[in-house]
Coordinates of C-alpha atoms in Angstrom, one line a residue:
M5 CA 0.0 0.0 0.0
L6 CA 1.7 3.2 -1.2
T7 CA 2.1 6.1 1.2
S8 CA 2.1 9.7 -0.2
V9 CA 4.1 12.3 1.6
I10 CA 2.9 15.8 1.0
I11 CA 4.9 19.0 1.5
P12 CA 3.3 22.4 1.0
C13 CA 5.9 25.2 0.7
R14 CA 6.7 28.7 -0.6
N15 CA 10.1 30.3 -0.6
E16 CA 11.8 27.6 1.4
G17 CA 15.1 27.8 -0.4
S18 CA 17.0 27.6 2.9
Y19 CA 15.2 24.5 4.1
I20 CA 13.7 22.4 1.3
E21 CA 16.8 20.5 0.2
A22 CA 17.6 19.3 3.7
C23 CA 13.9 18.5 4.2
L24 CA 13.7 16.4 1.1
R25 CA 17.0 14.6 1.7
S26 CA 15.7 13.7 5.2
V27 CA 12.4 12.5 3.8
L28 CA 14.0 10.4 1.1
G29 CA 16.1 8.8 3.9
F30 CA 13.1 7.7 5.9
E31 CA 12.7 4.0 6.8
P32 CA 10.1 3.0 4.2
P33 CA 6.7 1.7 5.2
A34 CA 5.4 -1.5 3.6
G35 CA 4.4 -0.6 0.0
G36 CA 6.9 2.2 -0.3
F37 CA 6.3 6.0 -0.6
E38 CA 6.2 8.9 -2.9
V39 CA 6.9 12.6 -2.2
I40 CA 4.7 15.5 -3.5
V41 CA 5.9 19.0 -3.1
A42 CA 3.1 21.6 -3.6
D43 CA 5.0 24.9 -4.3
G44 CA 3.3 28.2 -3.9
M45 CA 5.1 29.8 -6.9
S46 CA 8.3 30.4 -5.0
D47 CA 10.7 33.0 -6.4
D48 CA 13.8 32.2 -4.2
G49 CA 15.1 29.1 -6.0
T50 CA 12.9 26.6 -4.1
R51 CA 11.4 25.2 -7.3
D52 CA 14.8 24.7 -8.9
V53 CA 16.0 22.7 -5.9
V54 CA 12.8 20.5 -6.0
A55 CA 13.1 20.0 -9.7
R56 CA 16.8 18.9 -9.4
I57 CA 16.0 16.4 -6.7
A58 CA 13.0 15.1 -8.6
A59 CA 15.3 14.5 -11.6
E60 CA 17.5 12.4 -9.3
D61 CA 14.8 10.5 -7.6
S62 CA 11.6 9.5 -9.3
R63 CA 9.7 9.3 -6.0
V64 CA 9.6 13.1 -5.9
R65 CA 7.1 15.2 -7.8
L66 CA 6.5 19.0 -8.0
V67 CA 3.0 20.4 -8.3
D68 CA 1.9 24.0 -8.5
N69 CA 0.0 25.9 -5.9
P70 CA -1.0 29.2 -7.7
Q71 CA -3.1 30.4 -4.7
R72 CA 0.2 30.3 -2.6
I73 CA -1.3 29.5 0.7
T74 CA -1.0 26.3 2.8
P75 CA -4.5 24.8 2.5
C76 CA -4.5 25.1 -1.2
G77 CA -1.1 23.5 -1.5
L78 CA -2.2 20.7 0.8
N79 CA -5.2 20.0 -1.3
A80 CA -3.3 20.2 -4.6
A81 CA -0.8 17.6 -3.3
I82 CA -3.6 15.3 -2.0
R83 CA -5.4 15.4 -5.4
S84 CA -2.1 14.5 -7.1
A85 CA -1.3 11.7 -4.7
R86 CA -1.4 8.1 -5.7
G87 CA -1.2 6.6 -2.3
E88 CA -3.9 5.3 0.0
I89 CA -2.2 6.8 3.0
I90 CA -1.3 10.6 3.2
V91 CA 1.4 11.9 5.5
R92 CA 1.9 15.7 5.9
I93 CA 5.5 17.0 6.2
D94 CA 6.6 20.6 7.0
A95 CA 9.8 21.9 5.6
H96 CA 10.7 23.6 8.9
T97 CA 10.6 20.4 10.9
Q98 CA 13.2 17.8 11.6
Y99 CA 12.1 14.1 11.7
A100 CA 13.3 10.9 13.2
P101 CA 14.4 8.3 10.6
D102 CA 11.5 6.1 11.4
Y103 CA 8.9 8.9 11.4
L104 CA 7.1 7.7 8.3
R105 CA 7.0 4.1 9.3
Q106 CA 5.8 4.9 12.8
C107 CA 3.0 7.1 11.3
V108 CA 1.7 4.3 9.2
T109 CA 2.1 1.6 11.9
T110 CA 0.2 3.7 14.4
L111 CA -2.5 4.4 12.0
M112 CA -3.0 0.7 11.3
E113 CA -2.6 -0.5 14.9
T114 CA -5.0 2.1 16.5
G115 CA -7.6 2.2 13.8
A116 CA -7.8 6.0 14.3
D117 CA -8.7 8.3 11.5
Q118 CA -5.7 10.6 12.0
V119 CA -2.5 10.1 14.0
G120 CA 0.6 12.1 14.8
G121 CA 3.2 12.8 17.3
P122 CA 3.7 15.5 19.9
W123 CA 4.4 19.1 18.7
L124 CA 7.9 19.8 20.0
A125 CA 10.4 22.5 19.0
R126 CA 14.1 22.5 18.6
G127 CA 16.2 25.5 17.5
R128 CA 19.5 26.1 15.8
T129 CA 20.3 29.8 16.6
Y130 CA 20.3 31.3 20.0
L131 CA 16.8 32.9 19.6
Q132 CA 15.4 29.8 18.0
R133 CA 16.6 27.8 21.0
C134 CA 14.9 30.3 23.4
V135 CA 11.7 30.1 21.4
A136 CA 11.8 26.3 21.4
A137 CA 12.3 26.3 25.2
A138 CA 9.4 28.6 25.7
F139 CA 7.3 26.7 23.1
N140 CA 7.8 23.4 25.1
S141 CA 6.6 25.0 28.4
R142 CA 3.1 25.2 29.8
F143 CA 3.3 29.0 30.3
A144 CA 3.5 29.6 26.6
V145 CA 1.0 27.0 25.3
G146 CA -1.3 26.4 28.2
G147 CA -0.5 22.8 29.0
A148 CA -2.2 21.3 25.8
R149 CA -1.7 17.6 25.5
L150 CA -0.5 18.3 22.0
H151 CA 2.8 19.4 23.5
R152 CA 3.3 16.6 26.0
V153 CA 6.2 14.4 24.9
E154 CA 5.1 11.2 26.6
Y155 CA 1.4 11.4 26.1
E156 CA -0.3 8.6 24.1
G157 CA -4.0 8.5 23.5
P158 CA -7.0 10.3 22.0
I159 CA -6.6 14.0 21.4
D160 CA -8.5 16.9 19.9
S161 CA -5.8 18.3 17.6
I162 CA -2.7 16.9 16.0
Y163 CA 0.5 18.4 14.6
L164 CA 0.9 17.6 10.9
G165 CA -0.8 14.2 10.6
C166 CA -1.3 10.9 8.8
W167 CA -4.6 9.8 7.4
R168 CA -6.2 7.3 5.1
R169 CA -6.8 9.2 1.8
A170 CA -10.5 8.1 2.0
V171 CA -10.9 9.9 5.3
L172 CA -9.7 13.2 3.9
E173 CA -11.9 12.9 0.8
R174 CA -14.9 12.1 2.9
L175 CA -14.2 15.3 4.9
G176 CA -13.8 17.4 1.8
L177 CA -10.0 18.1 2.3
F178 CA -8.7 21.2 3.9
D179 CA -10.7 24.5 4.1
E180 CA -9.0 26.8 1.6
E181 CA -10.4 29.9 3.2
L182 CA -8.2 29.5 6.3
V183 CA -4.7 30.9 5.7
R184 CA -3.9 29.6 9.2
N185 CA -5.5 27.0 11.6
Q186 CA -6.6 24.9 8.7
D187 CA -5.2 21.8 10.5
D188 CA -7.2 22.6 13.7
E189 CA -10.3 23.1 11.6
L190 CA -9.9 19.7 9.9
C191 CA -9.4 18.0 13.2
F192 CA -12.6 19.6 14.5
R193 CA -14.6 18.4 11.5
L194 CA -13.2 15.0 11.8
L195 CA -14.1 14.8 15.5
R196 CA -17.6 16.2 14.8
A197 CA -18.1 13.5 12.2
G198 CA -17.4 10.8 14.8
G199 CA -13.7 10.2 13.9
T200 CA -10.8 9.6 16.2
L201 CA -7.4 11.4 16.6
W202 CA -4.5 9.6 18.2
Q203 CA -1.2 11.0 19.4
S204 CA 1.8 8.7 19.9
P205 CA 5.2 9.5 21.3
R206 CA 6.7 7.0 18.9
I207 CA 6.1 9.5 16.1
K208 CA 9.0 11.9 16.7
S209 CA 9.6 15.3 15.1
W210 CA 11.0 18.7 16.1
Y211 CA 9.7 21.9 14.7
T212 CA 12.2 24.7 13.9
P213 CA 10.7 28.0 15.3
R214 CA 10.9 31.5 14.0
D215 CA 14.3 33.3 14.3
S216 CA 13.1 36.8 15.2
L217 CA 10.8 38.3 17.7
K218 CA 8.9 40.1 14.9
G219 CA 8.4 36.8 13.1
L220 CA 7.2 35.1 16.2
F221 CA 4.8 37.8 17.1
R222 CA 3.4 37.9 13.6
Q223 CA 3.0 34.1 13.5
Y224 CA 1.0 34.0 16.7
F225 CA -1.0 37.1 15.7
Q226 CA -2.1 35.0 12.7
Y227 CA -2.9 32.0 14.8
G228 CA -5.1 34.1 17.0
Y229 CA -6.7 36.0 14.1
W230 CA -7.8 32.9 12.2
K231 CA -8.8 31.0 15.3
V232 CA -11.7 33.4 15.5
R233 CA -12.9 32.4 12.0
V234 CA -12.8 28.7 12.9
I235 CA -14.8 29.3 16.1
Q236 CA -17.3 31.5 14.1
K237 CA -17.6 29.1 11.2
H238 CA -18.4 26.1 13.3
R239 CA -20.0 27.8 16.2
M240 CA -17.6 25.8 18.3
P241 CA -16.8 26.6 22.0
A242 CA -13.4 28.2 22.4
A243 CA -11.1 26.5 24.9
F244 CA -10.1 28.5 27.9
R245 CA -6.5 28.7 26.7
H246 CA -7.7 30.4 23.5
L247 CA -9.6 33.1 25.3
V248 CA -7.1 34.1 28.0
P249 CA -4.6 36.0 25.7
G250 CA -7.3 38.0 24.0
A251 CA -9.0 38.9 27.3
F252 CA -5.7 40.0 28.7
V253 CA -4.9 42.3 25.8
A254 CA -8.4 43.7 25.8
T255 CA -8.1 44.4 29.6
L256 CA -4.8 46.2 29.0
L257 CA -6.3 48.4 26.2
V258 CA -9.4 49.3 28.2
L259 CA -7.4 50.2 31.3
A260 CA -4.9 52.2 29.2
A261 CA -7.8 54.2 27.6
A262 CA -9.4 54.8 31.0
A263 CA -6.1 55.6 32.8
S264 CA -6.2 59.3 31.6
F265 CA -9.6 59.8 33.3
F266 CA -9.6 57.6 36.3
T267 CA -6.8 57.1 38.8
S268 CA -8.1 53.7 39.8
A269 CA -7.8 52.6 36.2
A270 CA -4.2 53.8 36.1
L271 CA -3.3 52.0 39.3
T272 CA -5.0 48.8 38.2
L273 CA -3.1 49.0 34.9
A274 CA 0.2 49.4 36.7
A275 CA -0.6 46.6 39.0
L276 CA -1.6 44.3 36.2
C277 CA 1.5 45.1 34.1
N278 CA 3.8 44.5 37.1
L279 CA 2.1 41.2 37.9
Y280 CA 2.5 40.1 34.3
L281 CA 6.2 41.1 34.3
L282 CA 6.7 39.2 37.5
T283 CA 5.0 36.2 36.1
L284 CA 7.2 36.5 32.9
M285 CA 10.3 36.6 35.0
L286 CA 9.3 33.6 37.2
A287 CA 8.4 31.5 34.1
S288 CA 11.7 32.6 32.4
V289 CA 13.8 31.7 35.4
G290 CA 12.1 28.3 35.6
T291 CA 12.6 27.6 32.0
A292 CA 16.2 28.8 31.9
A293 CA 17.0 26.7 35.0
S294 CA 15.7 23.6 33.3
R295 CA 17.3 24.3 29.9
D296 CA 20.1 26.8 29.8
W297 CA 20.8 29.9 31.9
T298 CA 22.0 31.8 28.9
M299 CA 18.4 31.9 27.6
L300 CA 17.2 34.0 30.5
P301 CA 17.7 37.5 28.9
A302 CA 15.6 36.6 25.9
L303 CA 12.9 34.4 27.4
P304 CA 10.6 37.2 28.8
A305 CA 10.3 38.9 25.4
V306 CA 9.7 35.4 23.8
F307 CA 6.9 34.6 26.2
A308 CA 5.4 38.0 25.7
C309 CA 5.3 37.5 21.9
F310 CA 3.4 34.2 22.3
H311 CA 0.8 35.8 24.6
L312 CA 0.5 39.3 23.1
G313 CA 0.7 38.2 19.5
Y314 CA -2.1 35.6 19.9
G315 CA -4.2 37.9 22.0
T316 CA -3.9 40.9 19.6
G317 CA -4.7 38.7 16.6
F318 CA -7.7 37.2 18.4
L319 CA -9.1 40.7 19.0
F320 CA -8.5 41.8 15.4
G321 CA -10.2 38.6 14.3
M322 CA -13.2 39.4 16.5
G323 CA -13.4 42.8 14.9
D324 CA -13.2 41.5 11.4
F325 CA -15.1 38.2 11.5
L326 CA -17.7 39.0 14.2
L327 CA -18.3 42.7 13.7
L328 CA -17.4 43.5 10.1
R329 CA -18.2 40.0 8.8
R330 CA -15.1 39.9 6.5
H331 CA -11.4 39.3 6.8
S332 CA -8.6 41.6 6.1
G333 CA -6.6 41.0 2.9
R334 CA -3.4 42.3 4.5
F335 CA -3.4 39.4 7.0
V336 CA -3.6 37.0 4.1
A337 CA -0.7 38.7 2.4
L338 CA 1.2 38.7 5.7
T339 CA 1.2 34.9 5.9
R340 CA 2.8 34.6 2.5
R341 CA 6.1 36.2 3.5

């Protein structure tokens, strides 16, 4: 039974060759595998790299994604796939050599509709290592089981994923409106249809995070922004961890606006900011103590980017999707860079 590995990408010239070499070196599952790269019309040499490797190895194919966003690339790759099993790969992630085999084995053994491993991060540069340390902590991600390295069992969302092709076709593939959060939305539709998601620690991968605070803030802004659309579209209840960053940012804005008129608001704002800064420092010290003390200077800013980026994006999403009933084209363009 052939397995199809799908890789959506755009302007990944710095990563795509290492990613493909890693994938082609995977321990093959029974039936072998093919690799389909859905490229969003890259202009940085990514397409040339993929074409060169495809000429060397017939398992690799390049398909176009003229819409340039992730869900369209995923769907283009799935439609071009020949395999009965689909495994999603991200160009910014490192994988254990047995990643593909473990995905297929877990899918068969559990009978689940979608399987995957924990979402962990590992950096190369100093800032990436700091982001990875924060990313793997509960203070940044709210203790979701998705980030628990040893957890095995049912779950409500999965990083990347492995499916039977028939399951994806039955669901209607990925929602092409969603520039971000299309994976969460697919998981929600699968669960609502009575399906099962399963996480296994045997499926090992390590995401490579953003290498700048600006990029990190922008990434989590987008996550928060598009999460509102998913909640609105399916009238689904938001998890507590999704609401807290937006509520925190909204409280800061209200208090800041009122501080010029009310002394009590100014005092409350100062107290809240000081409490948050203290919490940032405590979380940063705890994370640095368990990982590397040299990370301490950067960790407070990294944690703040997670919280404030997501919270600000969530508020913008509420304004656009719930009040104005549309989404901003600039936030679509933002995700393509």
